Structures are given as structure tokens and as C-alpha cells.
mmCIF file of C-alpha atoms in Angstrom:
data_model
loop_
_atom_site.group_PDB
_atom_site.id
_atom_site.type_symbol
_atom_site.label_atom_id
_atom_site.label_comp_id
_atom_site.label_asym_id
_atom_site.label_seq_id
_atom_site.Cartn_x
_atom_site.Cartn_y
_atom_site.Cartn_z
ATOM 1 C CA MET A 1 114.914 -19.215 29.136
ATOM 2 C CA LEU A 2 115.167 -18.429 33.165
ATOM 3 C CA THR A 3 116.024 -15.373 35.226
ATOM 4 C CA TYR A 4 117.707 -15.715 38.249
ATOM 5 C CA PRO A 5 115.047 -15.501 40.893
ATOM 6 C CA LYS A 6 116.914 -11.935 43.508
ATOM 7 C CA ILE A 7 116.933 -13.956 46.813
ATOM 8 C CA ASP A 8 117.273 -11.405 49.636
ATOM 9 C CA PRO A 9 120.518 -13.827 51.410
ATOM 10 C CA VAL A 10 119.273 -12.392 54.882
ATOM 11 C CA ALA A 11 117.037 -14.833 56.049
ATOM 12 C CA ILE A 12 116.123 -12.990 59.333
ATOM 13 C CA GLN A 13 117.337 -9.237 61.323
ATOM 14 C CA ILE A 14 116.864 -8.181 63.792
ATOM 15 C CA GLY A 15 118.011 -4.885 64.544
ATOM 16 C CA PRO A 16 121.715 -5.012 64.059
ATOM 17 C CA LEU A 17 121.764 -8.681 64.237
ATOM 18 C CA ALA A 18 121.412 -10.757 60.257
ATOM 19 C CA VAL A 19 120.910 -14.128 60.070
ATOM 20 C CA HIS A 20 121.806 -15.309 56.828
ATOM 21 C CA TRP A 21 119.957 -17.898 54.985
ATOM 22 C CA TYR A 22 124.150 -20.045 53.503
ATOM 23 C CA GLY A 23 124.416 -20.225 57.794
ATOM 24 C CA LEU A 24 120.550 -21.832 58.082
ATOM 25 C CA THR A 25 122.341 -24.016 55.091
ATOM 26 C CA TYR A 26 125.015 -24.886 57.115
ATOM 27 C CA LEU A 27 122.517 -26.058 60.350
ATOM 28 C CA ALA A 28 120.521 -27.564 58.414
ATOM 29 C CA ALA A 29 123.477 -30.062 57.562
ATOM 30 C CA PHE A 30 123.923 -30.242 60.996
ATOM 31 C CA GLY A 31 120.166 -31.904 60.899
ATOM 32 C CA LEU A 32 120.642 -34.023 58.389
ATOM 33 C CA PHE A 33 123.110 -35.420 59.681
ATOM 34 C CA MET A 34 122.205 -36.169 62.996
ATOM 35 C CA LEU A 35 119.031 -37.648 61.230
ATOM 36 C CA LEU A 36 120.711 -39.545 58.823
ATOM 37 C CA ALA A 37 123.584 -40.928 62.072
ATOM 38 C CA ASN A 38 120.764 -41.961 64.398
ATOM 39 C CA ALA A 39 119.363 -44.730 61.501
ATOM 40 C CA ARG A 40 122.623 -44.962 60.622
ATOM 41 C CA LEU A 41 122.777 -46.822 64.516
ATOM 42 C CA LYS A 42 120.527 -49.640 63.368
ATOM 43 C CA HIS A 43 123.208 -50.549 60.628
ATOM 44 C CA GLN A 44 125.390 -53.444 60.535
ATOM 45 C CA PRO A 45 127.790 -53.629 62.142
ATOM 46 C CA TYR A 46 127.106 -50.675 64.529
ATOM 47 C CA ALA A 47 123.797 -52.014 66.174
ATOM 48 C CA SER A 48 126.095 -55.616 66.668
ATOM 49 C CA ILE A 49 128.924 -53.422 68.740
ATOM 50 C CA GLN A 50 128.405 -54.819 71.517
ATOM 51 C CA GLY A 51 130.496 -53.291 75.133
ATOM 52 C CA PRO A 52 133.581 -50.926 75.470
ATOM 53 C CA GLY A 53 132.962 -49.973 72.065
ATOM 54 C CA ALA A 54 129.430 -49.841 71.797
ATOM 55 C CA TRP A 55 128.259 -47.083 69.217
ATOM 56 C CA SER A 56 125.257 -44.140 71.097
ATOM 57 C CA ARG A 57 124.087 -40.850 70.339
ATOM 58 C CA ARG A 58 127.216 -39.722 72.188
ATOM 59 C CA ASP A 59 129.024 -40.703 69.146
ATOM 60 C CA ILE A 60 126.709 -39.143 66.879
ATOM 61 C CA GLU A 61 127.347 -35.630 69.061
ATOM 62 C CA ASP A 62 130.938 -36.371 69.784
ATOM 63 C CA MET A 63 131.719 -36.750 66.145
ATOM 64 C CA LEU A 64 129.356 -33.839 65.252
ATOM 65 C CA PHE A 65 131.301 -31.558 67.384
ATOM 66 C CA TYR A 66 134.385 -32.914 65.922
ATOM 67 C CA GLY A 67 133.418 -32.510 62.327
ATOM 68 C CA VAL A 68 132.741 -29.028 62.532
ATOM 69 C CA VAL A 69 135.576 -27.976 63.677
ATOM 70 C CA GLY A 70 137.053 -29.493 60.987
ATOM 71 C CA VAL A 71 135.372 -28.804 58.264
ATOM 72 C CA ILE A 72 135.006 -25.603 58.836
ATOM 73 C CA ALA A 73 138.978 -25.881 59.597
ATOM 74 C CA GLY A 74 139.905 -27.129 56.366
ATOM 75 C CA GLY A 75 137.296 -25.718 54.204
ATOM 76 C CA ARG A 76 139.009 -22.554 54.680
ATOM 77 C CA LEU A 77 142.438 -23.592 54.531
ATOM 78 C CA GLY A 78 141.598 -25.782 51.827
ATOM 79 C CA TYR A 79 140.261 -22.052 49.917
ATOM 80 C CA CYS A 80 143.341 -20.732 50.334
ATOM 81 C CA LEU A 81 146.025 -23.039 49.892
ATOM 82 C CA PHE A 82 144.556 -24.436 46.337
ATOM 83 C CA TYR A 83 142.552 -21.864 45.357
ATOM 84 C CA LYS A 84 143.895 -18.422 46.513
ATOM 85 C CA PRO A 85 147.423 -19.556 47.649
ATOM 86 C CA GLY A 86 149.966 -16.329 46.357
ATOM 87 C CA TYR A 87 147.368 -14.013 48.036
ATOM 88 C CA TYR A 88 147.295 -15.384 51.584
ATOM 89 C CA ALA A 89 150.767 -15.929 52.120
ATOM 90 C CA THR A 90 151.080 -11.733 51.078
ATOM 91 C CA HIS A 91 147.434 -11.250 53.283
ATOM 92 C CA PRO A 92 148.025 -14.308 56.261
ATOM 93 C CA LEU A 93 146.097 -12.885 58.504
ATOM 94 C CA GLU A 94 143.036 -13.256 56.187
ATOM 95 C CA ILE A 95 143.154 -16.661 56.349
ATOM 96 C CA LEU A 96 140.777 -16.160 59.916
ATOM 97 C CA PHE A 97 138.484 -13.811 57.750
ATOM 98 C CA VAL A 98 135.630 -16.818 57.719
ATOM 99 C CA TRP A 99 133.138 -14.048 57.381
ATOM 100 C CA GLN A 100 134.794 -13.098 53.840
ATOM 101 C CA GLY A 101 133.413 -15.789 52.244
ATOM 102 C CA GLY A 102 136.067 -18.573 50.932
ATOM 103 C CA MET A 103 135.869 -22.552 51.459
ATOM 104 C CA SER A 104 136.121 -25.399 50.525
ATOM 105 C CA PHE A 105 134.555 -28.497 49.517
ATOM 106 C CA HIS A 106 138.067 -30.559 48.997
ATOM 107 C CA GLY A 107 139.528 -28.909 52.201
ATOM 108 C CA GLY A 108 136.907 -29.273 54.362
ATOM 109 C CA MET A 109 137.069 -32.934 53.575
ATOM 110 C CA LEU A 110 140.215 -33.527 54.758
ATOM 111 C CA GLY A 111 139.764 -31.451 57.762
ATOM 112 C CA VAL A 112 136.566 -34.107 58.511
ATOM 113 C CA ILE A 113 139.400 -37.202 57.308
ATOM 114 C CA VAL A 114 141.931 -35.645 60.944
ATOM 115 C CA SER A 115 139.127 -34.710 63.021
ATOM 116 C CA GLN A 116 137.462 -37.703 62.982
ATOM 117 C CA TRP A 117 140.628 -39.709 63.281
ATOM 118 C CA PHE A 118 141.374 -37.210 66.818
ATOM 119 C CA TYR A 119 137.704 -38.442 67.006
ATOM 120 C CA ALA A 120 139.103 -42.461 66.853
ATOM 121 C CA ARG A 121 141.573 -42.706 68.377
ATOM 122 C CA SER A 122 140.386 -41.087 71.480
ATOM 123 C CA ARG A 123 137.912 -43.650 71.652
ATOM 124 C CA GLY A 124 139.797 -46.693 71.818
ATOM 125 C CA LYS A 125 136.857 -47.097 68.397
ATOM 126 C CA PRO A 126 138.765 -48.283 64.475
ATOM 127 C CA PHE A 127 138.450 -45.670 62.171
ATOM 128 C CA TRP A 128 138.616 -46.656 58.395
ATOM 129 C CA GLN A 129 134.898 -48.018 61.419
ATOM 130 C CA VAL A 130 134.299 -44.352 62.141
ATOM 131 C CA MET A 131 134.326 -43.307 58.674
ATOM 132 C CA ASP A 132 132.183 -45.671 57.132
ATOM 133 C CA PHE A 133 130.030 -44.518 59.869
ATOM 134 C CA VAL A 134 130.065 -40.972 58.372
ATOM 135 C CA ALA A 135 130.299 -41.412 54.609
ATOM 136 C CA PRO A 136 126.317 -42.541 54.369
ATOM 137 C CA CYS A 137 125.721 -38.616 56.227
ATOM 138 C CA VAL A 138 127.483 -36.248 54.216
ATOM 139 C CA PRO A 139 125.770 -36.146 50.990
ATOM 140 C CA PRO A 140 122.658 -34.814 51.882
ATOM 141 C CA GLY A 141 124.585 -31.559 54.101
ATOM 142 C CA LEU A 142 127.165 -31.408 50.393
ATOM 143 C CA ALA A 143 122.955 -30.173 48.799
ATOM 144 C CA ALA A 144 121.876 -28.120 51.932
ATOM 145 C CA GLY A 145 125.406 -26.848 51.330
ATOM 146 C CA ARG A 146 124.033 -26.119 47.324
ATOM 147 C CA VAL A 147 121.094 -24.391 48.305
ATOM 148 C CA GLY A 148 123.017 -22.226 50.429
ATOM 149 C CA ASN A 149 124.434 -21.559 46.718
ATOM 150 C CA PHE A 150 121.938 -20.949 44.848
ATOM 151 C CA ILE A 151 120.172 -18.485 47.064
ATOM 152 C CA ASN A 152 123.558 -17.062 47.285
ATOM 153 C CA GLY A 153 123.888 -16.181 43.198
ATOM 154 C CA GLU A 154 127.151 -17.456 43.054
ATOM 155 C CA LEU A 155 128.851 -20.636 42.042
ATOM 156 C CA TRP A 156 127.504 -20.321 38.324
ATOM 157 C CA GLY A 157 127.271 -21.317 35.203
ATOM 158 C CA ARG A 158 129.468 -21.157 31.992
ATOM 159 C CA ALA A 159 127.377 -19.960 29.361
ATOM 160 C CA ALA A 160 123.862 -21.998 27.996
ATOM 161 C CA ASP A 161 122.221 -22.300 25.124
ATOM 162 C CA PRO A 162 119.701 -20.398 25.429
ATOM 163 C CA ALA A 163 117.156 -23.075 24.287
ATOM 164 C CA LEU A 164 117.776 -24.823 27.143
ATOM 165 C CA PRO A 165 114.458 -24.872 28.923
ATOM 166 C CA TRP A 166 116.505 -24.816 32.429
ATOM 167 C CA ALA A 167 119.330 -22.476 31.113
ATOM 168 C CA MET A 168 119.495 -18.396 33.415
ATOM 169 C CA VAL A 169 120.529 -15.941 33.751
ATOM 170 C CA PHE A 170 122.008 -14.769 36.631
ATOM 171 C CA PRO A 171 122.891 -11.323 37.231
ATOM 172 C CA GLN A 172 125.998 -11.577 39.710
ATOM 173 C CA SER A 173 128.647 -12.801 36.727
ATOM 174 C CA GLY A 174 128.265 -9.141 34.800
ATOM 175 C CA SER A 175 126.072 -10.038 32.314
ATOM 176 C CA MET A 176 122.657 -11.805 30.624
ATOM 177 C CA VAL A 177 124.386 -14.471 29.661
ATOM 178 C CA ALA A 178 122.458 -17.454 29.918
ATOM 179 C CA ARG A 179 123.774 -20.023 32.216
ATOM 180 C CA HIS A 180 123.965 -23.511 33.467
ATOM 181 C CA PRO A 181 122.529 -23.466 37.243
ATOM 182 C CA SER A 182 125.396 -25.647 38.760
ATOM 183 C CA GLN A 183 124.443 -24.948 41.956
ATOM 184 C CA VAL A 184 121.621 -27.614 41.038
ATOM 185 C CA TYR A 185 123.649 -29.919 39.356
ATOM 186 C CA GLN A 186 126.498 -30.507 41.314
ATOM 187 C CA PHE A 187 122.825 -30.119 44.370
ATOM 188 C CA LEU A 188 121.773 -33.868 41.927
ATOM 189 C CA LEU A 189 124.559 -35.350 41.051
ATOM 190 C CA GLU A 190 126.996 -34.930 44.524
ATOM 191 C CA GLY A 191 124.024 -34.172 47.652
ATOM 192 C CA LEU A 192 121.249 -37.032 46.748
ATOM 193 C CA LEU A 193 121.548 -39.068 43.491
ATOM 194 C CA LEU A 194 125.370 -40.131 45.751
ATOM 195 C CA PHE A 195 122.944 -40.343 49.434
ATOM 196 C CA VAL A 196 120.783 -42.397 47.631
ATOM 197 C CA LEU A 197 123.900 -44.669 46.161
ATOM 198 C CA LEU A 198 125.696 -44.604 48.888
ATOM 199 C CA TRP A 199 122.655 -45.328 51.373
ATOM 200 C CA LEU A 200 122.283 -48.116 50.328
ATOM 201 C CA TYR A 201 125.623 -49.733 49.781
ATOM 202 C CA ALA A 202 126.344 -49.524 53.445
ATOM 203 C CA ARG A 203 122.722 -51.054 54.273
ATOM 204 C CA HIS A 204 124.636 -53.901 54.112
ATOM 205 C CA GLU A 205 127.624 -54.908 55.598
ATOM 206 C CA ARG A 206 131.158 -54.251 53.555
ATOM 207 C CA LYS A 207 134.917 -54.842 54.451
ATOM 208 C CA GLU A 208 136.192 -52.104 56.952
ATOM 209 C CA ALA A 209 136.685 -48.928 54.375
ATOM 210 C CA GLN A 210 134.890 -49.396 51.546
ATOM 211 C CA VAL A 211 131.652 -47.464 52.381
ATOM 212 C CA SER A 212 134.914 -44.534 52.299
ATOM 213 C CA ALA A 213 136.118 -45.579 48.586
ATOM 214 C CA VAL A 214 133.078 -45.525 47.243
ATOM 215 C CA PHE A 215 131.550 -42.061 48.475
ATOM 216 C CA LEU A 216 136.076 -40.764 47.974
ATOM 217 C CA ILE A 217 134.534 -42.313 44.355
ATOM 218 C CA GLY A 218 131.230 -41.283 43.870
ATOM 219 C CA TYR A 219 131.873 -37.542 45.232
ATOM 220 C CA GLY A 220 134.778 -37.039 42.847
ATOM 221 C CA ALA A 221 133.773 -38.860 40.323
ATOM 222 C CA PHE A 222 130.226 -36.464 39.817
ATOM 223 C CA ARG A 223 132.100 -33.652 41.226
ATOM 224 C CA PHE A 224 133.912 -33.652 37.911
ATOM 225 C CA ILE A 225 131.021 -33.968 36.271
ATOM 226 C CA ALA A 226 129.569 -31.182 37.610
ATOM 227 C CA GLU A 227 133.061 -28.777 36.407
ATOM 228 C CA PHE A 228 131.715 -29.331 33.070
ATOM 229 C CA PHE A 229 129.610 -27.148 33.800
ATOM 230 C CA ARG A 230 130.085 -24.810 36.337
ATOM 231 C CA GLU A 231 132.157 -21.430 35.190
ATOM 232 C CA PRO A 232 135.996 -21.788 36.760
ATOM 233 C CA ASP A 233 137.127 -18.783 39.342
ATOM 234 C CA ALA A 234 138.128 -16.539 37.517
ATOM 235 C CA HIS A 235 141.908 -16.234 39.014
ATOM 236 C CA LEU A 236 141.795 -19.496 37.571
ATOM 237 C CA MET A 237 140.481 -19.330 34.287
ATOM 238 C CA TRP A 238 143.963 -19.901 33.236
ATOM 239 C CA LEU A 239 144.393 -23.347 34.631
ATOM 240 C CA GLN A 240 141.365 -24.732 32.573
ATOM 241 C CA GLN A 241 142.058 -22.698 28.919
ATOM 242 C CA GLN A 242 146.004 -24.441 29.630
ATOM 243 C CA THR A 243 144.589 -27.958 30.992
ATOM 244 C CA GLY A 244 141.659 -28.253 29.635
ATOM 245 C CA LEU A 245 140.361 -28.784 33.074
ATOM 246 C CA SER A 246 139.614 -26.987 36.297
ATOM 247 C CA MET A 247 141.070 -26.738 39.459
ATOM 248 C CA GLY A 248 138.016 -28.568 40.969
ATOM 249 C CA GLN A 249 137.903 -31.466 38.708
ATOM 250 C CA TRP A 250 141.792 -31.886 38.974
ATOM 251 C CA LEU A 251 141.594 -31.609 42.738
ATOM 252 C CA CYS A 252 139.052 -34.868 41.562
ATOM 253 C CA VAL A 253 141.643 -37.114 39.767
ATOM 254 C CA PRO A 254 143.555 -38.184 42.677
ATOM 255 C CA MET A 255 140.230 -37.863 45.252
ATOM 256 C CA VAL A 256 139.251 -40.721 42.941
ATOM 257 C CA LEU A 257 141.581 -42.412 42.639
ATOM 258 C CA ALA A 258 142.304 -42.719 46.318
ATOM 259 C CA GLY A 259 138.970 -43.916 46.305
ATOM 260 C CA ILE A 260 139.663 -46.901 43.919
ATOM 261 C CA VAL A 261 142.808 -47.786 45.477
ATOM 262 C CA LEU A 262 141.365 -48.109 49.256
ATOM 263 C CA TRP A 263 138.332 -50.174 48.408
ATOM 264 C CA LEU A 264 140.716 -52.913 46.054
ATOM 265 C CA TRP A 265 142.712 -52.973 49.912
ATOM 266 C CA ALA A 266 139.947 -53.293 51.978
ATOM 267 C CA GLN A 267 138.775 -55.727 49.099
ATOM 268 C CA ARG A 268 142.072 -57.752 50.251
ATOM 269 C CA ARG A 269 142.915 -57.050 53.076
ATOM 270 C CA GLY A 270 138.975 -58.738 53.987
ATOM 271 C CA LEU A 271 139.121 -57.520 57.621
ATOM 272 C CA PRO A 272 134.834 -56.984 58.636
ATOM 273 C CA ALA A 273 133.671 -53.576 59.340
ATOM 274 C CA ARG A 274 132.785 -55.448 62.770
ATOM 275 C CA THR A 275 136.032 -57.017 64.605
ATOM 276 C CA PRO A 276 137.102 -54.836 67.124
ATOM 277 C CA HIS A 277 140.423 -53.754 66.914
ATOM 278 C CA PRO A 278 142.816 -50.749 68.131
ATOM 279 C CA GLY A 279 142.100 -47.169 66.576
#
């Protein structure tokens, strides 16, 4: 059994200016996106598209800007609506207090979808072509976020058998109970494994929207599994007790179903990803 190593959440302190590790993981996520997106330009169909619809580094920079706005706005609104709707209904101004913490992946994903729709529309690119480009570049950023969760000692797991070699005590939980390091599980599943599978799948040209569909299915399935080992939020424990599933799992169910429907729709539609058409 291991004990959580107390890590100072502040990476650099210069006078009143404090740079937190969690903020650095966001920067790492954005840097990884830029690196992978530039490699993605060499994949089909993007490498073969010529003329006004051709893809370039400028597209990546613009998509990242739109995506950052979408993930922050969507992640915050999603947390307020999905996890604490009653509280923020009576304290609406605190929705803007992002420095207090509280972000939702599912909300952030919806925010990214909306932001990329605006981007595609403004550039005249097919929406699903944009989403298929972005999808394989996202999991490493999710992995970076889980590293930040571990450094902060938050989102710890459920109680585990103390004999489990990697079981860990998180004093922040208010007890000395051995727990699953669920942040590490999510890092491995939603981050590394999803990235490898999705990157390999996306290297070959697919029907338009199928790469996005596989992302929805893969993330939803891996997150659903990881939630069995993650301690539900205290104020949402009732949902787990009454239904047997956590809020995170309930949010993953429509995500997986949407991914399956989208993949089948794309297969039946049969539109090659390189086909130019209005976005």
C-alpha cells in the first residue's frame, strides 16, 4: 500500500505570482495538440486536399484558439449544470469564478463541438472533416489533465484492498483508507490507450464522421469503466446509491450511443472524408 506523496500544487512562486502545476498541464495539453495536429496534416484526406479547402498550420492555430474558449466555457457550464445545478441556480455569479475549480469533461466536449462548428462555418470547411481532424489529437491532453488531478490529490478512487500493490492512501480524503489511484487509471485508459487506438484508426482514410464516432465510443467506454474505481462526488453519492451508476457513467451512456449511431450513419452515408462540400 502506498501513501500519496504530498506535492505542492504551486510549481513556481515569484512574489505574489504563483504558477500552479494544474495550469501547466493545460499548457502541456495545448502544446501536445499543436504537435499532433501538425503531424495530422500529413494524414489523409488532409494531405491531399488542395485549393481553398487546403489545410495548413494556420488552421491548427485557429482551431486551438476556438477550442480553448470552448473547453473552458463548456467545461465550466457543464460542471455547474451536471454536478451542482441547485447551488449555481442560487449563486449564478459564481459560475464565472473558474479559479475556484470545477470543470466537466462532458461539458468541455460540448463546448469544443460548438466552437469547432463556428470555426468550420467561418472557414467554409465541412464540420465532420474538422471534427475528424481534431479527435485523435485530444486524448494526450486528457492524459495531461489527469496528471494535474493526481498532483492536486483530487478525484481519488474508491476504497481498495490494502493488499493491492498500487493501492494508495489519500489523506485529502479525510481518511487513511487505501484507495484506487483512479487518476492514474484514467490517464492510462482515456489518455494513452485511447490515443493509441484512435491514432492508428485515423491514420487510414475513413468515411467522414467515423473518426469522431470512434472517439465518442472509446472515451465513453473507457470513462464508464474508470468510474467503477473513482469515488463519486459526495453530493452525488445518492445517484450512485439509487441507480448503481455514477453521474459520470450516466453521462457516458448517451455518449457511447451517439458514437454508435454516428458511425453507422457515416457508414451508410458513405461520404469519403476528402469530399469537398459546404460546411
